[in-house]
XYZ file of C-alpha atoms in Angstrom:
569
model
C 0.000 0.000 0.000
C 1.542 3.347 -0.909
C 1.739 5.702 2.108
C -0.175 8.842 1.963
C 3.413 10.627 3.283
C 6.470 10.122 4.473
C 7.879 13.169 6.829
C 6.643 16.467 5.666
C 6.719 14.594 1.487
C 3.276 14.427 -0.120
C 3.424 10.690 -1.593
C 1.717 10.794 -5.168
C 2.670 7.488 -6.889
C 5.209 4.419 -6.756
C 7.657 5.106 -9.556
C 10.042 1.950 -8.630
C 10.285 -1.120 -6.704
C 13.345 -2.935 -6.003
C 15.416 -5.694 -4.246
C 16.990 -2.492 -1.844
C 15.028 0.160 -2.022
C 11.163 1.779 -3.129
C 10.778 5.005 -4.757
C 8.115 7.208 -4.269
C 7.164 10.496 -6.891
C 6.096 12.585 -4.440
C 6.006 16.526 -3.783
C 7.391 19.044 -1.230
C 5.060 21.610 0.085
C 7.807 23.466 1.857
C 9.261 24.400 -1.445
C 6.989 23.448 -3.764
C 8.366 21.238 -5.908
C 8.378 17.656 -7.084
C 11.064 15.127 -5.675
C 11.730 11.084 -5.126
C 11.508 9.695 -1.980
C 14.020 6.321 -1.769
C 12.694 4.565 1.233
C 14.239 1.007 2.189
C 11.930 -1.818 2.735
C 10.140 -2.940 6.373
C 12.119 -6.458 5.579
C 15.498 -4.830 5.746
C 14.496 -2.092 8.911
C 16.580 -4.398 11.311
C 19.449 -5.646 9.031
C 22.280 -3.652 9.811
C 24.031 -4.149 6.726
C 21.348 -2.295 4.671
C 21.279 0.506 7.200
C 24.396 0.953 6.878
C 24.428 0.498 3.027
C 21.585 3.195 2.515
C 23.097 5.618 5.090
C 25.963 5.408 2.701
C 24.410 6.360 -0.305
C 22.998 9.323 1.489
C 26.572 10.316 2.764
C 28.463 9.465 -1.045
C 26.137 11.670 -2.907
C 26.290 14.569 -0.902
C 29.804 14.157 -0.752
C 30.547 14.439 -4.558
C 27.881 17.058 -5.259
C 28.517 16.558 -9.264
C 25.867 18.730 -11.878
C 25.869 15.224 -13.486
C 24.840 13.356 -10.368
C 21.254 12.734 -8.825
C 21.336 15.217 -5.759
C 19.829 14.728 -2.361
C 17.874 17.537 -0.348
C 17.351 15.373 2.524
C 17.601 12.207 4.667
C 15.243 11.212 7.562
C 13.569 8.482 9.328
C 10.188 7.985 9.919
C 8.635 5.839 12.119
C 12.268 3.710 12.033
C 11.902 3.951 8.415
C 14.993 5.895 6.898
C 14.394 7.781 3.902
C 16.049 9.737 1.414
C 15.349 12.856 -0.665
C 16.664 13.416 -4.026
C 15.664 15.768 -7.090
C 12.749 14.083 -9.367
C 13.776 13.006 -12.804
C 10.551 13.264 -15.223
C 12.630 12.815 -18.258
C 12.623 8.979 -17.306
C 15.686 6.364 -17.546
C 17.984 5.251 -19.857
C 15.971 1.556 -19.609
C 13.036 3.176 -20.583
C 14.800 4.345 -24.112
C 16.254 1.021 -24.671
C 12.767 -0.466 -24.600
C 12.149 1.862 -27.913
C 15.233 0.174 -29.520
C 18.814 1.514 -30.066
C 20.265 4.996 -29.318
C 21.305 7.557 -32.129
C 24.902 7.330 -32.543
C 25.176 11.437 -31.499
C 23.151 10.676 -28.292
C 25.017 7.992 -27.130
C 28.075 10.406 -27.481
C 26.529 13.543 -25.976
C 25.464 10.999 -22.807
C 28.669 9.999 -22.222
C 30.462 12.958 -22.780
C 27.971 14.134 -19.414
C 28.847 10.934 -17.332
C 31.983 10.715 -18.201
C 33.353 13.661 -15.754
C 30.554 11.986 -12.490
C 32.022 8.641 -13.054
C 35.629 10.081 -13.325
C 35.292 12.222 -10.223
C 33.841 9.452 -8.682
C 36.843 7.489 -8.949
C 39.143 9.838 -7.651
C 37.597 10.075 -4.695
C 38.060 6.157 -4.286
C 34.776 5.400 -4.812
C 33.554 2.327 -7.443
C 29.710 2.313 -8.333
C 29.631 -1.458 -8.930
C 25.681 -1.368 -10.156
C 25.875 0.726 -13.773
C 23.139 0.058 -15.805
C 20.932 1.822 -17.698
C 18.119 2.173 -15.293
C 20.584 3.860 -12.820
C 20.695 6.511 -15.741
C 17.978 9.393 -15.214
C 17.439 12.043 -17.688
C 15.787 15.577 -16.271
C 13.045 17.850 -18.332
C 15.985 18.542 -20.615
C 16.809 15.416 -21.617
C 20.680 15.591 -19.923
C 21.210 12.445 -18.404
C 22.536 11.889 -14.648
C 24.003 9.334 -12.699
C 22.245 7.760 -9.940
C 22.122 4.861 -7.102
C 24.724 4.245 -4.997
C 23.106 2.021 -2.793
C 26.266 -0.951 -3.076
C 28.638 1.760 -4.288
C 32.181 1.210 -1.988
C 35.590 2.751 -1.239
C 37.914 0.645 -2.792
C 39.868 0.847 0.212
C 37.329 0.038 1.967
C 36.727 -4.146 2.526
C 33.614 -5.712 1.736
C 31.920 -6.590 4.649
C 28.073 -4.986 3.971
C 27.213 -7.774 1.592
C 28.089 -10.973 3.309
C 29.790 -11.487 -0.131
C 32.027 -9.811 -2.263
C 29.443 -10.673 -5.426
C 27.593 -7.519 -5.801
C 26.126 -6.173 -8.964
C 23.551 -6.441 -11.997
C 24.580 -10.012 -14.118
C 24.263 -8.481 -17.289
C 26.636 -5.644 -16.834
C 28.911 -7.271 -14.300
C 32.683 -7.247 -14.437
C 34.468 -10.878 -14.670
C 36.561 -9.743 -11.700
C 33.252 -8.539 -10.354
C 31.433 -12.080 -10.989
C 34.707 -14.093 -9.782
C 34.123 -12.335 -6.645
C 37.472 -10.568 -6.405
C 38.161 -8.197 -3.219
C 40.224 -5.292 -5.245
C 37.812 -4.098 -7.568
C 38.598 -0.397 -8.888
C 37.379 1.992 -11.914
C 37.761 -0.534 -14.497
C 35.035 -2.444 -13.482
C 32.930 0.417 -13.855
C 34.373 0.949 -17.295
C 33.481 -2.991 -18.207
C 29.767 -2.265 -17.448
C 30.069 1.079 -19.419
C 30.975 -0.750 -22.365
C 27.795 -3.126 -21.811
C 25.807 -0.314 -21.637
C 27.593 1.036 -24.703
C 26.481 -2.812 -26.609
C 23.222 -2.076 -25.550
C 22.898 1.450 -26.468
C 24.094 0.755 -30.132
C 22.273 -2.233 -30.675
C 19.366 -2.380 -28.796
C 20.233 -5.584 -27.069
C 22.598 -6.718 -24.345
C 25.735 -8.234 -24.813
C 25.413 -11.692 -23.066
C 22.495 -13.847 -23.085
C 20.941 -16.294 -21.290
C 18.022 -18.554 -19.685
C 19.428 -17.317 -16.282
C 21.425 -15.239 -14.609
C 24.463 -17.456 -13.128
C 24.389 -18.260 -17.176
C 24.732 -14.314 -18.338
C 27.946 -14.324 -15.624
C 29.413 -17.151 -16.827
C 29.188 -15.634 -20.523
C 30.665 -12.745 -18.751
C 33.390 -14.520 -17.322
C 34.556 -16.487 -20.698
C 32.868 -15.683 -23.458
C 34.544 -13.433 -26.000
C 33.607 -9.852 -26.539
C 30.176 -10.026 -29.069
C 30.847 -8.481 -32.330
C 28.672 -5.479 -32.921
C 28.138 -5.931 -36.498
C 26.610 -9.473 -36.129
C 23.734 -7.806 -34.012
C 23.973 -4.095 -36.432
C 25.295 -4.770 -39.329
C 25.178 -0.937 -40.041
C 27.566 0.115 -37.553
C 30.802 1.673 -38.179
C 33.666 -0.204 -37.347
C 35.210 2.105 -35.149
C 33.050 1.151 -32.273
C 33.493 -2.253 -32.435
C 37.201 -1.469 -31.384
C 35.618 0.453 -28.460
C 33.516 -2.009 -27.274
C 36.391 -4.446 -27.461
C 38.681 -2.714 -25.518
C 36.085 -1.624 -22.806
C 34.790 -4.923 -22.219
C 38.499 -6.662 -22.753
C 38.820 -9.747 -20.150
C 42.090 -8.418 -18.732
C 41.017 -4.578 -16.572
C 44.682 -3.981 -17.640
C 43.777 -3.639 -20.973
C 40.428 -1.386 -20.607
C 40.139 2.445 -21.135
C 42.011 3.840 -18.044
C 39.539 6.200 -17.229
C 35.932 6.953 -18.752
C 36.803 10.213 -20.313
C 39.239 8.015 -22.538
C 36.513 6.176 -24.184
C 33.905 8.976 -23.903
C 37.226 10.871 -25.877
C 36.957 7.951 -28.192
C 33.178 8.040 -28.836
C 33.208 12.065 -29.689
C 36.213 11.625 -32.223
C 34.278 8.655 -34.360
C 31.128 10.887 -33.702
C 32.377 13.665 -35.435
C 33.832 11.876 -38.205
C 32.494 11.958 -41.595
C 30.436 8.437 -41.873
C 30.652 6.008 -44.554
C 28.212 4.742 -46.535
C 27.164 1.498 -44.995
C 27.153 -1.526 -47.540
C 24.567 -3.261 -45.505
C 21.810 -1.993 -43.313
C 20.929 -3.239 -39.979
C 17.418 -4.778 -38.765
C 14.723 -2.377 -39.078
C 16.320 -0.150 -41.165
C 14.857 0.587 -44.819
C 17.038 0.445 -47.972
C 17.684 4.089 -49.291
C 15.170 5.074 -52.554
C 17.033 6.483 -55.367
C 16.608 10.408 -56.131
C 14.574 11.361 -58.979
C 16.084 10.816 -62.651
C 19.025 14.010 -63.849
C 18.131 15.932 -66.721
C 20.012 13.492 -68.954
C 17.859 10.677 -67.878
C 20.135 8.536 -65.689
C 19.889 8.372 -61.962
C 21.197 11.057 -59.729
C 23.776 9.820 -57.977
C 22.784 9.025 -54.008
C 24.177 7.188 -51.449
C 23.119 5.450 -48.646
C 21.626 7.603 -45.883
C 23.913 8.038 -42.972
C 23.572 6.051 -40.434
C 25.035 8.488 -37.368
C 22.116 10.521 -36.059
C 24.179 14.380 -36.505
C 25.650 13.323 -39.197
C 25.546 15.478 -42.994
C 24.000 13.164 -45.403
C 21.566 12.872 -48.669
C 18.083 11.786 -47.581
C 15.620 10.174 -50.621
C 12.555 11.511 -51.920
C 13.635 15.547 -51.279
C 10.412 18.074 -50.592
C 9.575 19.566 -53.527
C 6.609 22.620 -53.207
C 3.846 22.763 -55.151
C 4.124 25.560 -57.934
C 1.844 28.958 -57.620
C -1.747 28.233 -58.480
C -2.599 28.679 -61.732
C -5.641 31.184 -62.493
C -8.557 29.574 -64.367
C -9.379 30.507 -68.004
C -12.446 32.726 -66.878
C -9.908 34.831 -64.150
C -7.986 35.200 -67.376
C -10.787 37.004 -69.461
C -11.816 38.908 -66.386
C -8.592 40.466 -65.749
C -8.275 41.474 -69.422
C -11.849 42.875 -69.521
C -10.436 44.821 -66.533
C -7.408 45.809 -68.372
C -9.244 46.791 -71.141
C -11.228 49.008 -69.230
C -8.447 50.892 -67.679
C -6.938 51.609 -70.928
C -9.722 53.648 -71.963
C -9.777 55.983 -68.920
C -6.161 56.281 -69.804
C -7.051 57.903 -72.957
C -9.708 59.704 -72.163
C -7.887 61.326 -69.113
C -5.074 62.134 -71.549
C -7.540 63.752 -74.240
C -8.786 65.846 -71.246
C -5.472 67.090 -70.479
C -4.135 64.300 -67.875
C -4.146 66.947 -64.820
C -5.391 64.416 -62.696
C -2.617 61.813 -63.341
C 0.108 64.264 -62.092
C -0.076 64.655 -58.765
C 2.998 65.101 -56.007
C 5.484 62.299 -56.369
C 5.353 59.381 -54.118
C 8.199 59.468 -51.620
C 10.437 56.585 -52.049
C 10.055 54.490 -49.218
C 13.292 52.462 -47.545
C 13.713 49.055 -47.943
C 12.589 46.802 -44.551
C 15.534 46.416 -42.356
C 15.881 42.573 -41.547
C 15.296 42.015 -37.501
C 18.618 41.965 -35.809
C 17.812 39.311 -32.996
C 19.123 38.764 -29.527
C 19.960 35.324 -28.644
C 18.539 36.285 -25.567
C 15.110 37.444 -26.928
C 12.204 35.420 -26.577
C 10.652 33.294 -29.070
C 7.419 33.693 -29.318
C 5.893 37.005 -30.942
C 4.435 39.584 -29.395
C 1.241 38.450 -29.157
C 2.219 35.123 -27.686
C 4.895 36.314 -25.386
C 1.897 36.274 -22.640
C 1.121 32.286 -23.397
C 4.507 30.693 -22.744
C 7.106 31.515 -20.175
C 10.076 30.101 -22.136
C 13.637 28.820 -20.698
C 16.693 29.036 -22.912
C 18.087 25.596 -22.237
C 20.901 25.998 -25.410
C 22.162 28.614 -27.283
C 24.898 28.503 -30.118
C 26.561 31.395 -32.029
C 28.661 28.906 -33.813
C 31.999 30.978 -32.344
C 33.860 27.851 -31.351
C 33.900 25.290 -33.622
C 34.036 22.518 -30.827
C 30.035 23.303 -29.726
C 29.129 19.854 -30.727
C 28.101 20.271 -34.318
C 29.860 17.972 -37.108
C 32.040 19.438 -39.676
C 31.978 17.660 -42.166
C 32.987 17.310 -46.093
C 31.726 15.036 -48.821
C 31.711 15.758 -52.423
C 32.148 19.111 -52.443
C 29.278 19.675 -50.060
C 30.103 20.304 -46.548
C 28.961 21.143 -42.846
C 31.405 23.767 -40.932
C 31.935 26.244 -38.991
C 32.425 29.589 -40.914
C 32.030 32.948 -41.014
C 31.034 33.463 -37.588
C 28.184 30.908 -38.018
C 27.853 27.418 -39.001
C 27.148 27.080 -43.048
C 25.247 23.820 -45.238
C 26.726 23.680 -48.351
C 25.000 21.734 -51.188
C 27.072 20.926 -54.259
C 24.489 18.045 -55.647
C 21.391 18.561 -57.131
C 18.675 16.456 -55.100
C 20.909 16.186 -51.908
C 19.998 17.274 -48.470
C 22.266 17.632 -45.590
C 21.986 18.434 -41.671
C 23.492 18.644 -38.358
C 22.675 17.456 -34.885
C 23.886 19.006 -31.473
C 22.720 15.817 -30.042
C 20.105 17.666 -27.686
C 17.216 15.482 -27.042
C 13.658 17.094 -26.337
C 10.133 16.348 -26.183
C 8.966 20.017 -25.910
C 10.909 22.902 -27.435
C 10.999 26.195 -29.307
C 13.495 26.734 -31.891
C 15.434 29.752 -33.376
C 18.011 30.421 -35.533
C 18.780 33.316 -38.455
C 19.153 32.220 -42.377
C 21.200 33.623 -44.201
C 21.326 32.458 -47.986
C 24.885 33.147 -49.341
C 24.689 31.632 -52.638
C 22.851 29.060 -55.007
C 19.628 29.442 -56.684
C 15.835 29.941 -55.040
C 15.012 26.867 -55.954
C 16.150 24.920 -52.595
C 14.390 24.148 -49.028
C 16.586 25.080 -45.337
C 15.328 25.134 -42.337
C 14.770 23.365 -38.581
C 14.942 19.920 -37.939
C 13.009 18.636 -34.306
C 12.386 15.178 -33.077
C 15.215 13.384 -34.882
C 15.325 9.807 -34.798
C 17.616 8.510 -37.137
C 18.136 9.531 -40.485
C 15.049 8.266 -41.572
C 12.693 9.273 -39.259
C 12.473 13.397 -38.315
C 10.724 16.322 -38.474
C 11.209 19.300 -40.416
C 10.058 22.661 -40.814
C 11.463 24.823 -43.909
C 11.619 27.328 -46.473
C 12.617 27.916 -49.844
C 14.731 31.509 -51.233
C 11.466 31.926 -53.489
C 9.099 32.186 -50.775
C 7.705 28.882 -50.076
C 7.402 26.635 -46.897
C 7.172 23.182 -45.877
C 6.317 21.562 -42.715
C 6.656 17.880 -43.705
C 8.610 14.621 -42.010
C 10.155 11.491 -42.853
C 8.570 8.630 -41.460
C 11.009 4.794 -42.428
C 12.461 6.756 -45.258
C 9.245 8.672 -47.014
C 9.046 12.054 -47.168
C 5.496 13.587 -46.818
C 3.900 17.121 -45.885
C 1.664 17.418 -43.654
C -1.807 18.329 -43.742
C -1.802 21.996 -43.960
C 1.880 22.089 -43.621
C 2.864 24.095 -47.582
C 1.866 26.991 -49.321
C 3.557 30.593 -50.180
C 4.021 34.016 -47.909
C 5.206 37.082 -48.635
C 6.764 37.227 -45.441
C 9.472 34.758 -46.284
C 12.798 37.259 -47.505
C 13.386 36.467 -50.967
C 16.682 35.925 -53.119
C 20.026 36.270 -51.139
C 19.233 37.809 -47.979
C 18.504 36.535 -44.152
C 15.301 35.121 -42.496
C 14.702 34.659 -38.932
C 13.177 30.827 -38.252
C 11.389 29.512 -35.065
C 9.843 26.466 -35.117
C 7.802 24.953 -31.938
C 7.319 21.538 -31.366
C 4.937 20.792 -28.508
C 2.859 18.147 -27.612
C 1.464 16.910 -31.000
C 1.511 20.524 -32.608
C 4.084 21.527 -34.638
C 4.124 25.546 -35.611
C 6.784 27.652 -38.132
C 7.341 31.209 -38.288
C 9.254 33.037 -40.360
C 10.273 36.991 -39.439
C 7.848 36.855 -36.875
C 5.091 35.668 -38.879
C 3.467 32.850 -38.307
C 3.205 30.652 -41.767
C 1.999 27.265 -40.477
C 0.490 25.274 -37.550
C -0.006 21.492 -37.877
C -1.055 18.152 -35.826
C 0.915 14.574 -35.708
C 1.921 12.396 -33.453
C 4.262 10.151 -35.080
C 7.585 11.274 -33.172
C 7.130 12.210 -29.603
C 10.761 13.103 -28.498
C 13.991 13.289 -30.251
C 17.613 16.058 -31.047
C 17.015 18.932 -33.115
C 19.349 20.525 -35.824
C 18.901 22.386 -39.111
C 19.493 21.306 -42.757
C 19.668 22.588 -46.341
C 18.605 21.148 -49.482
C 19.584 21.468 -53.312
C 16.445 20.761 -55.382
C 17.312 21.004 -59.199
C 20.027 23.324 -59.298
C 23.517 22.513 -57.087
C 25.348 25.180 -54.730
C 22.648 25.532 -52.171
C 24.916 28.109 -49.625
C 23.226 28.585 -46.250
C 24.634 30.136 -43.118
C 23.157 29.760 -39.802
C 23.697 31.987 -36.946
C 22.435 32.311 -33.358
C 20.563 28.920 -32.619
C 18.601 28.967 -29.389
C 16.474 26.349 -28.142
C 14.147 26.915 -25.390
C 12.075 24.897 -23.339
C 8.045 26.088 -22.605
């Protein structure tokens, strides 16, 4: 039965059970907010071992006080029941994303590249976690992922007397030193279940397999490393080597820390990827582009397969030409015409006076918006509906923000100019960049510039990014059109609603300012401040963002983007 509260904590639901421990969502009327409340079970209330244990936690985690680190506000006891307080995580765990299937290849680098430091710092305090595993990896509202339970965590100078054995852990992310029971663990058996956690990440499935658990250990303890490309045949090869050398037999020949093979992960992650000669489960085969003006296919590779990563995409957005007025608008407007040709004459056979009146003034071109980073997304008349938080922000001055630089063919994704330019050099192509910033709700800015290439093309805001078949994306064209469309396995489609044509769009080579929302199931796109289209789907519900550029007929598609803010409603 859940308790109605537990010290001065307003219970409101069970979020976990476990062997150790219960978790409670619950909410703090002192300070109104939301936190968990880890309580450990009636069984264990007289076992001094998990007293001890769960005092511990309590003591570690206040200790380290890392950003990248579940917190604690508080520890109590009530009723002989000790408790602990800790911030609530509503962005869910890392298990819960593996349940969807594998990770984007940028993700699983930005979520190490956080976790790497915690784990590190960790360490040099002396301290091993000995239970890493993806559901002991929250993510907050923003989607930044922390480390959390410490509950058999130990000092490795410490001995080992709170278990009644030295075999502590999860089976299928255990250590072989950890499964053989050996005293002198240290940071290397952390790094082992990393590298499970990396397997499972990539994949979608764990390393080791079994009807049991002793049988997963004793896979552990002599199997050899799986091969990722016999699960993903996709995969690059890089991160087979990474995986190997993680989850090598021998600790002496892991990654001596975790920032080495975070380090490791970021370098292949910003590498240019490779077309993949086969694709892995799931995954459908790339559809060629339409036929070149000479009749033979355009030339298109397979889609990348690192989420982040520049690459063509099939089946490019095309907008629908300007209507086309019926015959009888035709013979009106010339009927008109014709009528304002003979008041022509006639005013000039009366002597014209009244066609000569004061010269218009010329009037100055409209000056382009010059925006903030810090200014607020929503227009005016909106700015009363949504209290927004700027949770990233990117003026492209250092090239080592996150986004890839890449080359291929001519085209390319850089840094340069002061901003971060999509160049197209293929007809048909489209390419695009990741941060590898996952959201379910967010608002997105950024100024256009076009530099160079003709109207004809399509650049804009990606949101919800799977993979590189499977994304939103809201866009606009140098001649004044706009798309909000997605692809969904590989087909590209607009959305109901999603085209048409405004005048508000900047024409030819100039700049636009872009936001695009994405909240709940509605998906919005303004351009200078004008809203040009507001749509329903529910296809993706979470994902990174980025921004992308397209070459439709005509190659050299040019765009620079500048000042990229994404906030957070």
């Amino acid at each position: 039965m859940i308790p109605e509260r537990i010290g001065r904590y307003e219970i409101k639901a069970e979020i976990g059970r476990g062997g150790m421990a219960t978790v409670y969502h619950a909410h703090d009327p002192r300070f109104k907010r939301d936190v968990a409340v880890k309580v450990l079970p009636p069984q264990f209330l007289h076992d001094p071992t998990f007293r001890a244990r769960f005092e511990r936690e309590a003591q570690i985690i206040a200790a380290i006080e890392h950003p990248a680190i579940v917190p604690v506000y508080d520890f109590g006891e009530e009723i002989g029941q000790p408790y602990l307080v800790m911030r609530y995580m509503s962005g869910g765990t890392l298990s819960d994303r593996l349940d969807e299937g594998w990770i984007p290849l940028n993700e699983v680098a930005h979520i190490f590249s956080r976790l790497a430091p915690a784990l590190d710092e960790v360490h040099r305090r002396g301290i091993i976690h000995r239970d890493l595993k993806p559901s002991n990896i929250l993510f907050d509202q923003y989607g930044e992922a922390y480390l959390t339970d410490f509950g058999i965590a130990r000092m490795t100078e410490s001995a080992s007397t709170l278990t009644g054995s030295n075999i502590v852990g999860t089976p299928a992310y255990m250590s072989p030193e950890q499964a053989r029971g050996d005293g002198e663990l240290d940071n290397r058996s952390d790094i082992y279940a990393l590298g499970a956690i990396l397997f499972e990440m990539l994949t979608g499935k764990q390393p080791y397999q079994a009807t049991t658990p002793m049988g997963v250990v004793l896979k552990h303890l002599s199997d050899p490393v799986p091969r990722l490309r016999e699960v993903k045949a996709d995969l690059p090869d890089d991160y087979e080597a990474i995986i190997a050398k993680a989850m090598a037999k021998e600790r002496t020949q892991r990654f001596s820390s975790v920032a080495e093979m975070a380090g490791s992960l970021e370098t292949i992650a910003r590498q240019p990827a490779s077309p993949a000669v086969e694709r892995g489960q799931g995954k459908p085969q790339a559809k060629p582009a339409k036929p070149g003006a000479a009749g033979q296919p355009a030339p298109l590779a397979e889609l990348r397969e690192s989420a982040g990563r520049a690459g063509p995409a099939p089946d490019l957005p095309r907008p629908k030409g300007r209507a086309r007025l019926p015959v009888w608008a035709w013979l009106l407007g010339g009927l008109i015409a014709l009528a304002g040709l003979c008041g022509l004459v006639g005013l000039l056979l009366t002597g014209g006076n009244l066609m000569f009146g004061p010269s218009p003034q010329p009037t100055a071109p409209p000056t382009l918006p010059e925006v903030s980073v810090t200014q607020a997304l929503a227009p005016p008349t909106e700015a009363a509906e949504l209290t927004e938080v700027t949770v990233f922000r990117d003026d492209f001055s250092d090239p080592s923000s996150g986004w890839n630089r890449s080359f291929d063919a001519g085209s390319q994704t850089d840094y340069a100019a002061g901003g971060y330019r999509i160049y197209v050099d293929q007809p048909d192509r489209m390419y695009w960049a990741n941060p590898g910033r996952i959201f379910e709700a967010v608002s997105i800015q950024v100024e256009a510039d076009k530099i160079a290439g003709a109207d004809d093309n399509f650049f804009g805001i990606l949101c919800r990014y799977q993979d590189p078949d499977n994304f939103y994306l809201l866009a606009i064209s140098s001649d004044g059109f706009y798309q909000i469309g997605k692809y969904k396995d590989g087909e590209y489609s607009v959305i109901k609603n999603g085209e048409g044509y405004s005048n508000s769009i900047h024409q030819g080579k100039t700049r636009n300012q872009l936001r695009a929302e994405c909240i709940r199931t509605t998906l919005r796109l303004y351009v200078n401040d004008s809203k040009l289209a507001e749509v329903e789907d529910t296809d993706f519900s979470r994902g990174d963002i980025g921004l992308m550029a397209a070459a439709l007929d005509v190659a050299g598609t040019n765009i620079l983007f500048d000042n990229f803010v994404a906030q957070i409603p």
